[in-house]
Coordinates of C-alpha atoms and ligand atoms in Angstrom, one line a residue:
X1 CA -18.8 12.9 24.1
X2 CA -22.3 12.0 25.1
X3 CA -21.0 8.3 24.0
X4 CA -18.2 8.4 26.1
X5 CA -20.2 9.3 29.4
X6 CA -22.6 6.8 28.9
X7 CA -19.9 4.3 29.2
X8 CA -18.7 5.5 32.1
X9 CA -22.1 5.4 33.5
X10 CA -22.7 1.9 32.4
X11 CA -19.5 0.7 33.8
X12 CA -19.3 -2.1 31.4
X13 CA -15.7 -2.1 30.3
X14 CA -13.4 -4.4 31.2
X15 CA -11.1 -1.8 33.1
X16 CA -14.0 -0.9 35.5
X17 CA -11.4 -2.0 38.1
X18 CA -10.6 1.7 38.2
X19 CA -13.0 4.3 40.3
X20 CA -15.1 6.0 38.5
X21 CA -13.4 9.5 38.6
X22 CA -10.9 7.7 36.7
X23 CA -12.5 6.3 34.3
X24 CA -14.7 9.9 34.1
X25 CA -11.3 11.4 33.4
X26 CA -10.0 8.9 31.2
X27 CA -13.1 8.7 29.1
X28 CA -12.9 12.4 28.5
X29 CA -11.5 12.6 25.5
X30 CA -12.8 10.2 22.2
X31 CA -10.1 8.1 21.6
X32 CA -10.0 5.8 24.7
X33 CA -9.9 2.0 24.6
X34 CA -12.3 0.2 25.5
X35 CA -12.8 -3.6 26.0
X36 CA -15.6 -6.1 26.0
X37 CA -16.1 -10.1 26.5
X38 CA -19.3 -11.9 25.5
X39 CA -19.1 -15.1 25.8
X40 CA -16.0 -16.4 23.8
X41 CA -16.0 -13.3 21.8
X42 CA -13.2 -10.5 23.4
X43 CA -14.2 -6.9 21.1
X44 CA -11.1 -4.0 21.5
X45 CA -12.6 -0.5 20.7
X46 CA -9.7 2.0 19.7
X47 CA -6.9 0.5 19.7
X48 CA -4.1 2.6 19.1
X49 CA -1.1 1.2 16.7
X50 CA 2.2 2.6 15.9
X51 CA 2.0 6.4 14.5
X52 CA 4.9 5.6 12.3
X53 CA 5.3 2.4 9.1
X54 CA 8.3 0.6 9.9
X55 CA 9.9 -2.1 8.6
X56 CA 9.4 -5.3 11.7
X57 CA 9.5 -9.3 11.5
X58 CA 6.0 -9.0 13.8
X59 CA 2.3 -8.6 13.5
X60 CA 2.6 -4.4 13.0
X61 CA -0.6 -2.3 13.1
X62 CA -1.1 1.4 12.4
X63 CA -3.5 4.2 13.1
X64 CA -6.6 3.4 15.4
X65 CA -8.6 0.5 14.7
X66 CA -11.4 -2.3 16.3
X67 CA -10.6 -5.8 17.2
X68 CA -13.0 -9.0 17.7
X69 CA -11.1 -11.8 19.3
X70 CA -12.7 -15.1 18.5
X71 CA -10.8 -18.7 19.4
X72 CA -10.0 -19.2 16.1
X73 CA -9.9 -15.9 14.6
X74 CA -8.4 -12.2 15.2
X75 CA -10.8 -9.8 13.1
X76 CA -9.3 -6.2 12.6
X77 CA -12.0 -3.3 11.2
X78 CA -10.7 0.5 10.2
X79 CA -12.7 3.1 12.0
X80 CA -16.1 2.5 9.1
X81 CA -16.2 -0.6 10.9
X82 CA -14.9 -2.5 7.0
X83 CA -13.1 -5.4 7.8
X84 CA -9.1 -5.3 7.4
X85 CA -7.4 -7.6 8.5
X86 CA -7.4 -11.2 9.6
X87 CA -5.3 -13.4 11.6
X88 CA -5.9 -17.2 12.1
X89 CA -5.1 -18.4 15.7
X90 CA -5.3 -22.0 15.0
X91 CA -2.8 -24.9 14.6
X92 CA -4.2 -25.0 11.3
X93 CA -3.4 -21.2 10.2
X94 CA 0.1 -21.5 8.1
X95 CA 2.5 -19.9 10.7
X96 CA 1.0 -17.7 13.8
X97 CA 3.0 -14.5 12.6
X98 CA 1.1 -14.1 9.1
X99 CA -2.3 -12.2 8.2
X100 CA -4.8 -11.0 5.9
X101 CA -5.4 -8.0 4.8
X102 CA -8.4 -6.6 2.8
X103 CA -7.3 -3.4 0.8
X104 CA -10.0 -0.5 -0.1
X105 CA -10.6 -1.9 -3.4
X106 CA -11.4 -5.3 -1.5
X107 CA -8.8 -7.3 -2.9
X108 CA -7.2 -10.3 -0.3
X109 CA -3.8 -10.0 0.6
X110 CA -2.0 -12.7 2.2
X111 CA 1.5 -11.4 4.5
X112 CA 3.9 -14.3 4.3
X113 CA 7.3 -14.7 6.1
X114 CA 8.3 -16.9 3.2
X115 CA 10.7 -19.1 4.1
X116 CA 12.5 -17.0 5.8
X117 CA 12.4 -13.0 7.1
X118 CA 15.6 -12.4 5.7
X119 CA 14.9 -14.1 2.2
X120 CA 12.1 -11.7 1.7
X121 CA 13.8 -8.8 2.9
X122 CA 16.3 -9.9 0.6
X123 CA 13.9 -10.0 -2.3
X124 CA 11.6 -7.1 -1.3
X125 CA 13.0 -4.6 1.0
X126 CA 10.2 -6.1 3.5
X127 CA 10.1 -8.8 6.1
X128 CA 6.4 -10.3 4.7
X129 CA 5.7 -10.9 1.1
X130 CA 2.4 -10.2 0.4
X131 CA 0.7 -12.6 -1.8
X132 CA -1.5 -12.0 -4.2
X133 CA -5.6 -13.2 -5.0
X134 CA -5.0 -12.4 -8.0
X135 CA -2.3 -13.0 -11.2
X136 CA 0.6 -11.1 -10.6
X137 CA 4.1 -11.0 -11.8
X138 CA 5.2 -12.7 -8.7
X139 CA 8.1 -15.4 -8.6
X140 CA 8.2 -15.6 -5.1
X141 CA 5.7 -17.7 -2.7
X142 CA 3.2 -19.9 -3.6
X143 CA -0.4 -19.6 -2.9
X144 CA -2.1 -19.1 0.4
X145 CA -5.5 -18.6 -1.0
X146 CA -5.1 -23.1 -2.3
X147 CA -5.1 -23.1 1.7
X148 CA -8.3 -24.1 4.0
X149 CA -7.4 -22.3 6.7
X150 CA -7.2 -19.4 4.9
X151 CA -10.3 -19.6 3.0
X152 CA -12.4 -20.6 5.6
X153 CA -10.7 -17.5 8.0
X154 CA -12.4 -15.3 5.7
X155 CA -15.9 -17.8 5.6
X156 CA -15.7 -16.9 9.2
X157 CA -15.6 -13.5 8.8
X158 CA -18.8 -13.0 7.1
X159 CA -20.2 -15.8 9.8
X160 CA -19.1 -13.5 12.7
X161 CA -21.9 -11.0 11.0
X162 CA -24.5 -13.4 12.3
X163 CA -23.5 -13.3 15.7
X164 CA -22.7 -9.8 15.8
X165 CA -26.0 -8.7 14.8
X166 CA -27.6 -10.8 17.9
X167 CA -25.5 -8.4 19.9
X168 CA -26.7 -5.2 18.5
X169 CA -30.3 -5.8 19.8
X170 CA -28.7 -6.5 23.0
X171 CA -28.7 -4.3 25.8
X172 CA -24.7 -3.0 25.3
X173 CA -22.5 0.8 25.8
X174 CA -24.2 3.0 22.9
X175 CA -20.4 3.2 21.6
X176 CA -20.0 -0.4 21.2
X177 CA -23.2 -0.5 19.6
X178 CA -22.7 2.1 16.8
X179 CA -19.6 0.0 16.2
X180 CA -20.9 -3.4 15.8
X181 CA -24.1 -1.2 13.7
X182 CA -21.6 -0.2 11.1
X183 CA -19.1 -3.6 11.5
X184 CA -22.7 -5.5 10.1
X185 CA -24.0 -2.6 7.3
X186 CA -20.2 -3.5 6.1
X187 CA -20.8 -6.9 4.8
X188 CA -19.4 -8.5 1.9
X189 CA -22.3 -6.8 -0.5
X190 CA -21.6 -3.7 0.7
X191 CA -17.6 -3.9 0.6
X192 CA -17.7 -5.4 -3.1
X193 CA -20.3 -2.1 -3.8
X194 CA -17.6 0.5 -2.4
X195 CA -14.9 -0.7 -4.4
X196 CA -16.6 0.2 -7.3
X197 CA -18.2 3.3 -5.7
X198 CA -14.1 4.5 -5.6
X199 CA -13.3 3.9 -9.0
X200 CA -16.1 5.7 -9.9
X201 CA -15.7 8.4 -7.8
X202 CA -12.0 8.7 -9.0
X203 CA -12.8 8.1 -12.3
X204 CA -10.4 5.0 -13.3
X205 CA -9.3 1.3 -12.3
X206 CA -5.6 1.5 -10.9
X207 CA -3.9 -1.5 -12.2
X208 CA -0.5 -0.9 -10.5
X209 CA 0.4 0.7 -7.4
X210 CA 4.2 2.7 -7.4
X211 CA 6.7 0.0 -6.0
X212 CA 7.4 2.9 -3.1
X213 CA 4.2 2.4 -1.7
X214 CA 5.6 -0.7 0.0
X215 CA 7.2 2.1 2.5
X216 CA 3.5 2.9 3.8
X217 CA 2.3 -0.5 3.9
X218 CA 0.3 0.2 0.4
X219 CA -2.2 2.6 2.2
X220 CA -2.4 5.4 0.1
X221 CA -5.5 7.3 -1.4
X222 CA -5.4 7.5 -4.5
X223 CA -6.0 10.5 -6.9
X224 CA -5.8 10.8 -10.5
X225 CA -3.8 13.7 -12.4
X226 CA -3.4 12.6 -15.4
X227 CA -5.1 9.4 -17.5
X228 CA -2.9 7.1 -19.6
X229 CA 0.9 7.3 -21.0
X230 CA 3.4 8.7 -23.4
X231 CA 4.6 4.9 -24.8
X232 CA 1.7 2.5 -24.7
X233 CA 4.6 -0.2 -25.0
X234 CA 3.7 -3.2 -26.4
X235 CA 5.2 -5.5 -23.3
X236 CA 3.3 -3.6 -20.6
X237 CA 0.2 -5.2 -19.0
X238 CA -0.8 -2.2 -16.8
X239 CA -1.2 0.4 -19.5
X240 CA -4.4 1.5 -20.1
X241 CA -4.2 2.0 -23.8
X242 CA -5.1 5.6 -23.6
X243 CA -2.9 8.6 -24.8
X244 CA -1.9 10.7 -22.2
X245 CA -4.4 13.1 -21.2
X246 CA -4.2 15.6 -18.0
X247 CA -7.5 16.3 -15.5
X248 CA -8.2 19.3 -15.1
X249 CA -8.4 21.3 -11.5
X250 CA -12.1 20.9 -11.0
X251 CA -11.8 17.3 -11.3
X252 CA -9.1 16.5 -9.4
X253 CA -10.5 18.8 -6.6
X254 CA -13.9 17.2 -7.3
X255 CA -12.0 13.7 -6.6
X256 CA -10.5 15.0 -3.5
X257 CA -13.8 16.0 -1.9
X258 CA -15.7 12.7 -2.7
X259 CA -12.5 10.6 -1.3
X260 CA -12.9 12.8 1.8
X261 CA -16.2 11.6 2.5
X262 CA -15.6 7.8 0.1
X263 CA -12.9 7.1 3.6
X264 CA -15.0 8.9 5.8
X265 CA -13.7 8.3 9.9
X266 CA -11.2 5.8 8.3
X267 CA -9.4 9.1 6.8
X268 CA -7.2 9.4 10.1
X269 CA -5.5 6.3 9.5
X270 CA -4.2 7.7 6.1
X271 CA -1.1 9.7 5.6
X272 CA -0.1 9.1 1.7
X273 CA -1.3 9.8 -1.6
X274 CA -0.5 8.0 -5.1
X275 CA -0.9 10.6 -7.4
X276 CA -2.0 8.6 -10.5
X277 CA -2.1 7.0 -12.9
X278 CA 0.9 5.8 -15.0
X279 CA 3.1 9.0 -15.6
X280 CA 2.0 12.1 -13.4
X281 CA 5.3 13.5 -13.2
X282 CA 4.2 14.8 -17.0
X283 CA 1.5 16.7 -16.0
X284 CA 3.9 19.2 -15.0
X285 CA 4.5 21.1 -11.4
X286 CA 1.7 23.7 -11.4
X287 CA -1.3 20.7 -11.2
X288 CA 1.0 18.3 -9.1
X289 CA 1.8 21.2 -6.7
X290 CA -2.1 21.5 -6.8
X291 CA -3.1 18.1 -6.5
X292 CA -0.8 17.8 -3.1
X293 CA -1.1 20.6 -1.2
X294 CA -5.5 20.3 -1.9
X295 CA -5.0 16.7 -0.7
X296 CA -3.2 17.4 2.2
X297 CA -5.3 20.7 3.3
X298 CA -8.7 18.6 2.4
X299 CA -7.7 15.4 4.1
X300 CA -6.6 17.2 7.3
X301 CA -3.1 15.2 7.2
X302 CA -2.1 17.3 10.0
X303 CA -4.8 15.5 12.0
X304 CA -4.1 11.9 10.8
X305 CA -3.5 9.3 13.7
X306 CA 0.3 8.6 11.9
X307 CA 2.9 11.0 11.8
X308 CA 4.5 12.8 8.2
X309 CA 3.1 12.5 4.8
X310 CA 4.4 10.8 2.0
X311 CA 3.7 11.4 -2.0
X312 CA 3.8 8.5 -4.7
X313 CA 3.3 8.5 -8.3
X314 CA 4.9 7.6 -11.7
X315 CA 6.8 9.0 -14.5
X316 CA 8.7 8.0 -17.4
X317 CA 11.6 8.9 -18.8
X318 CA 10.7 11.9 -20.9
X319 CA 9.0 13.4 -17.9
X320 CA 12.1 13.2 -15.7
X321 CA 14.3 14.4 -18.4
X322 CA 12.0 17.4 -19.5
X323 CA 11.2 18.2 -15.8
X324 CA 12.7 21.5 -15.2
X325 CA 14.5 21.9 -11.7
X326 CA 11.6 24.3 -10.3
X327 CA 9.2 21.2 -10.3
X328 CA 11.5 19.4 -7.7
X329 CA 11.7 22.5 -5.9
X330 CA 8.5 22.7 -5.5
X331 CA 7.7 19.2 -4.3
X332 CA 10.7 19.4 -2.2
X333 CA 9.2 22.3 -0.3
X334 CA 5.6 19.8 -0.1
X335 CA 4.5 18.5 3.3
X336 CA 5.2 15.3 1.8
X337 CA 8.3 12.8 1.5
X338 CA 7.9 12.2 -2.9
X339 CA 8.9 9.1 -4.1
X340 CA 8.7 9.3 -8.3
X341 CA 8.8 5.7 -9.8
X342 CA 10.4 5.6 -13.6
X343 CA 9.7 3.0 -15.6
X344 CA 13.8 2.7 -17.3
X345 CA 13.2 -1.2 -18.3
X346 CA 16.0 -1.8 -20.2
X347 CA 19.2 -0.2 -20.7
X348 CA 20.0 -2.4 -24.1
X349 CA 18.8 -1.6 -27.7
X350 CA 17.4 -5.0 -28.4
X351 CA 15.8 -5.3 -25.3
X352 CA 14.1 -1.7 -25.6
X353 CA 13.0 -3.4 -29.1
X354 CA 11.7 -6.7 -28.0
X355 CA 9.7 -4.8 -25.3
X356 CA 9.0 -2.4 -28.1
X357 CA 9.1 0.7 -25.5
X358 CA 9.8 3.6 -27.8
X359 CA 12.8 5.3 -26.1
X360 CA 16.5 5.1 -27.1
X361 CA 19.5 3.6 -24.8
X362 CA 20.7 7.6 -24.4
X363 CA 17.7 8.8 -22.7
X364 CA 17.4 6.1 -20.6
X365 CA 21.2 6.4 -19.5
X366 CA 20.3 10.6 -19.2
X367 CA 17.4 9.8 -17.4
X368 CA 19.1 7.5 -14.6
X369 CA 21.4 10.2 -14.4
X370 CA 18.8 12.8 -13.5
X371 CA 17.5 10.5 -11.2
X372 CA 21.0 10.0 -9.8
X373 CA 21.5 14.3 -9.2
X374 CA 17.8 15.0 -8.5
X375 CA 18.2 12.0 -5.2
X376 CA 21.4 14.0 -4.2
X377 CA 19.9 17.5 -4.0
X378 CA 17.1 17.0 -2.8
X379 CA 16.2 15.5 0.8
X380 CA 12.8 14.7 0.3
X381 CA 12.4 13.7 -3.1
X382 CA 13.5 9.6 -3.8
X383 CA 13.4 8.7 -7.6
X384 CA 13.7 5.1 -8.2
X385 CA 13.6 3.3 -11.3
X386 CA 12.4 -0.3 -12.9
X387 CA 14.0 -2.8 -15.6
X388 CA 12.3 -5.8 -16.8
X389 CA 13.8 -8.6 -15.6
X390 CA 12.9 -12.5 -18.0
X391 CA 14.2 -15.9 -19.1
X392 CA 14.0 -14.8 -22.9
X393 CA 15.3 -11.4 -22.5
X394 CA 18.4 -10.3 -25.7
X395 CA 21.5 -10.9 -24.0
X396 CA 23.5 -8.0 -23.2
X397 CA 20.2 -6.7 -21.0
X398 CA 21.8 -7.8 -17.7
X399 CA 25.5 -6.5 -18.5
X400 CA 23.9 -2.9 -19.4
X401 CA 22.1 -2.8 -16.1
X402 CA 25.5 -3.8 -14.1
X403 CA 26.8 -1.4 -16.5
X404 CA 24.8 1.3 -15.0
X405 CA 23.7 0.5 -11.7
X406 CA 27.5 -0.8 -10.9
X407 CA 29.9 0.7 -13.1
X408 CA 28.3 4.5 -12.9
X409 CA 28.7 4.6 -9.1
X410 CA 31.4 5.0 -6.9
X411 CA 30.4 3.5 -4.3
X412 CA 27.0 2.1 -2.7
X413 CA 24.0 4.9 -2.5
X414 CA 21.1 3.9 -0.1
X415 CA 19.0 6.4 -2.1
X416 CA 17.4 5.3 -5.3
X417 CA 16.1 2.0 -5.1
X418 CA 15.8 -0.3 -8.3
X419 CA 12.9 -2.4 -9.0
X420 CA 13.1 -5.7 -11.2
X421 CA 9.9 -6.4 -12.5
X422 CA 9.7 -10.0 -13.9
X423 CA 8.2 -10.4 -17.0
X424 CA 6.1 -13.5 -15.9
X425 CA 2.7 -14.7 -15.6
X426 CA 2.6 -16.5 -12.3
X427 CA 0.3 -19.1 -13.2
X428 CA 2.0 -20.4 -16.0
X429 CA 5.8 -20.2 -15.3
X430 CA 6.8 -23.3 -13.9
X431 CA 8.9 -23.5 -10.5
X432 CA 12.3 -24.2 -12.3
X433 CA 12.1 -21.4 -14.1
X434 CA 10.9 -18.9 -11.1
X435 CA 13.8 -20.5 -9.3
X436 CA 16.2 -19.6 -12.1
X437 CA 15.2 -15.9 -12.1
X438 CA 15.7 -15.9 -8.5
X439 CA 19.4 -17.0 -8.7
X440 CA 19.8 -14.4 -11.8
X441 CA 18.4 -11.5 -9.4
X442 CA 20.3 -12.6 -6.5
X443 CA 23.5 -12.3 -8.8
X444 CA 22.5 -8.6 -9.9
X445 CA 21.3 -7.5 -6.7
X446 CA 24.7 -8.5 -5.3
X447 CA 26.3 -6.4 -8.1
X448 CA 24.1 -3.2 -8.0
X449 CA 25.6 -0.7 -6.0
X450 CA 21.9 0.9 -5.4
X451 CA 19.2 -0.9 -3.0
X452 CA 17.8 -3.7 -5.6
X453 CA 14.7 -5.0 -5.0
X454 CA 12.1 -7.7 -7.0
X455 CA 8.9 -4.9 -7.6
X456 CA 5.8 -7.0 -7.4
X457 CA 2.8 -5.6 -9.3
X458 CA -0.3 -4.7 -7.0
X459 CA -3.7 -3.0 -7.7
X460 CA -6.0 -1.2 -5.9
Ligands
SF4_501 S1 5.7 0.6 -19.4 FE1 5.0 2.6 -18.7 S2 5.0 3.9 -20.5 FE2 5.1 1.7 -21.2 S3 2.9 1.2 -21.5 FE3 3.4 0.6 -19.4 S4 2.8 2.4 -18.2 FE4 2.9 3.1 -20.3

């Protein structure tokens, strides 16, 4: 509060227009804007985006957040002052409309319009395909890191550093100060040293996010139920090897209080959890129901700066099949909107061999089933399932997914999304055959009578 008078006193924002009773009112709660200009630099303090994700073919922000305005660049930090995203202004920056974004385990992230919005809503269930500094399993969208304007946009980020820090010894509002102190102890050092500091802390390297995340723009904190997997298929490059093995309570509460103070101020801006890693719909109702409702309590998600909750994680098909009813009770009746992700893959015997995934064509016909009844009965719970999708797949894998996803269903459900994950290593599949896969997708997609969608593999 003591901040927040001294601006008034100091009459140095940019609305000063107003008499000072104003502004003495409107500064008296934390949260007001505030706005700055030195020299060609224009600095936002909390700025206020939407409370709610949603799906727009615009620039979209969320939460509360700081903004630098430079004539080439426009620099986004969370509320630790950590960069997070970037925005070129240029005539050299690819297309006005597209960004970068910097994710907690400080991994670039180009959002592309593609060729066109509707193309990669088509392909994603999203109007900007993000794209990827690292190999992925994308066939969509080339690479925006090959271009200069890019690369030097986040050169200049670490440059604005410099001229920040010659601001800080200035004479400036104490709040804009403590802003700009923690916008320079964030530098790249520091960023690359907290990424590690949160796979420490959580005890794991996510390789794969849940396709469903997509829904909260991929910002979820992430906490770990249960280590490895029931298959350990040989096809799979996220697997971690590992059997499966449950935490136990005091480490998962143990992660939760160290993520508390890991996202520190940033923690208002969060809403979602991932509950990882590969299948923690096996580690059974009593520690999920514990994992969620501790997260929620712990990280105040009644407080956050955007509105409802959501829940992410994994399971296979065992784990849905075994599930008894009472454990989608019980996250029905969670704070959260669940989305459970099942890895299905195939709904062919050869394929399931090739991919040598050890589960038969019946359970995964049972388990898309159960997913089918559980999306019906219960409001807040979304189960969605992936198939492999590839060039040199046996042949009778894409007439038994039509045969399920088509010729199961009456009719067309909105609930239940399908992921096809392509079974491709983007820097080595040439364009002809990416462009093939495309026309093979579209051709399923347009048979699938549930939302079908191209699930591209992130980390975090
Ligand atoms: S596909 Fe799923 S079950 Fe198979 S190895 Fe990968 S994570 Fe494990």
């Amino acid at each position: 509060m003591n901040e927040v008078c001294s601006i008034c006193a100091f009459l140095y924002c940019l609305n000063a227009k107003s008499p000072l009773s104003s502004l003495l009112t409107e500064h008296s709660y934390l949260y007001r804007m505030e706005s700055y200009q030195f020299d060609n630099l224009s600095i936002t303090l909390n700025k206020e985006g939407s409370r709610e994700f949603s799906k727009v073919s615009y620039p979209i922000r969320y939460g509360r957040f700081a903004e630098i305005k430079t004539p080439d660049c426009i620099f986004q930090f969370n509320l630790n002052g950590e960069i997070k995203f970037i925005q070129g202004r240029g005539q050299s920056w690819p297309h006005p409309a597209e960004w970068l974004k910097r994710t907690v385990a400080n991994d670039w992230i180009y959002f592309s319009i593609g060729s066109s919005y509707s193309s990669v809503y088509g392909f994603i269930g999203e109007y900007y395909l993000p794209c990827l500094s690292y190999p992925s399993n994308s066939i969509i969208g080339g690479n925006p890191f090959e271009d200069n304007a890019v690369r030097s946009a986040i050169k200049s980020w670490q440059q604005l550093l410099t001229k920040i820090k010659v601001l800080t010894s200035g004479f400036i509002p104490q709040s804009l100060k403590n802003f700009l102190s923690l916008v320079t102890e964030s530098n790249t050092r520091t960023l690359t040293l907290r990424s590690h500091n949160l796979h420490d802390l959580i005890g794991g390297q996510l390789t794969v996010l849940p396709p469903d995340t997509r829904h909260v723009d991929y910002d979820v904190i992430p906490v770990i139920v249960a280590d490895g997997c029931l298959y350990n298929c040989e096809f799979c490059r996220v697997k971690s090897g590992q059997d499966f093995a449950p935490r136990t309570k005091k480490n998962i509460i143990g992660q939760i209080k160290k993520l508390k103070e890991f996202y520190a101020r940033d923690l208002r801006n969060y809403n979602a959890i991932f509950l990882g890693q590969l299948d923690a719909l096996c580690a059974g109702s009593e520690l999920l129901e514990f994992a969620a409702i501790n997260a929620y309590e712990i990280f105040e998600f009644e407080r956050s700066n955007l509105r409802d909750a959501h829940l992410f994680l994994f399971g296979s098909p065992d784990s849905l099949i075994n599930s008894e009813d009472a454990l989608f009770e019980s996250l029905n009746s969670l704070p959260f909107s669940t989305y459970i992700n099942i890895g299905l893959e195939s709904a062919d015997p050869a394929t399931l061999a090739v991919l040598k995934k050890p589960i038969t064509v019946e359970m995964v016909g049972e388990a898309f089933s159960r997913m089918l009844d559980i999306n019906r009965r219960y409001e807040k719970i979304e189960v969605t399932a992936n198939f492999i999708f590839g060039d040199n797949l046996p042949q009778n894998h894409i007439s038994s997914f039509v045969e399920l996803t088509r010729n199961r269903l009456d009719s067309f459900y909105s609930k239940g999304a399908i992921y096809i994950s392509p079974l491709i290593n983007g820097e080595t599949k040439d364009v002809e055959t990416k462009r093939e896969m495309l026309r093979k997708f579209n051709e399923v997609k347009t048979l699938s009578r549930l939302p079908t969608f191209i699930y591209l593999i992130q980390r975090l």
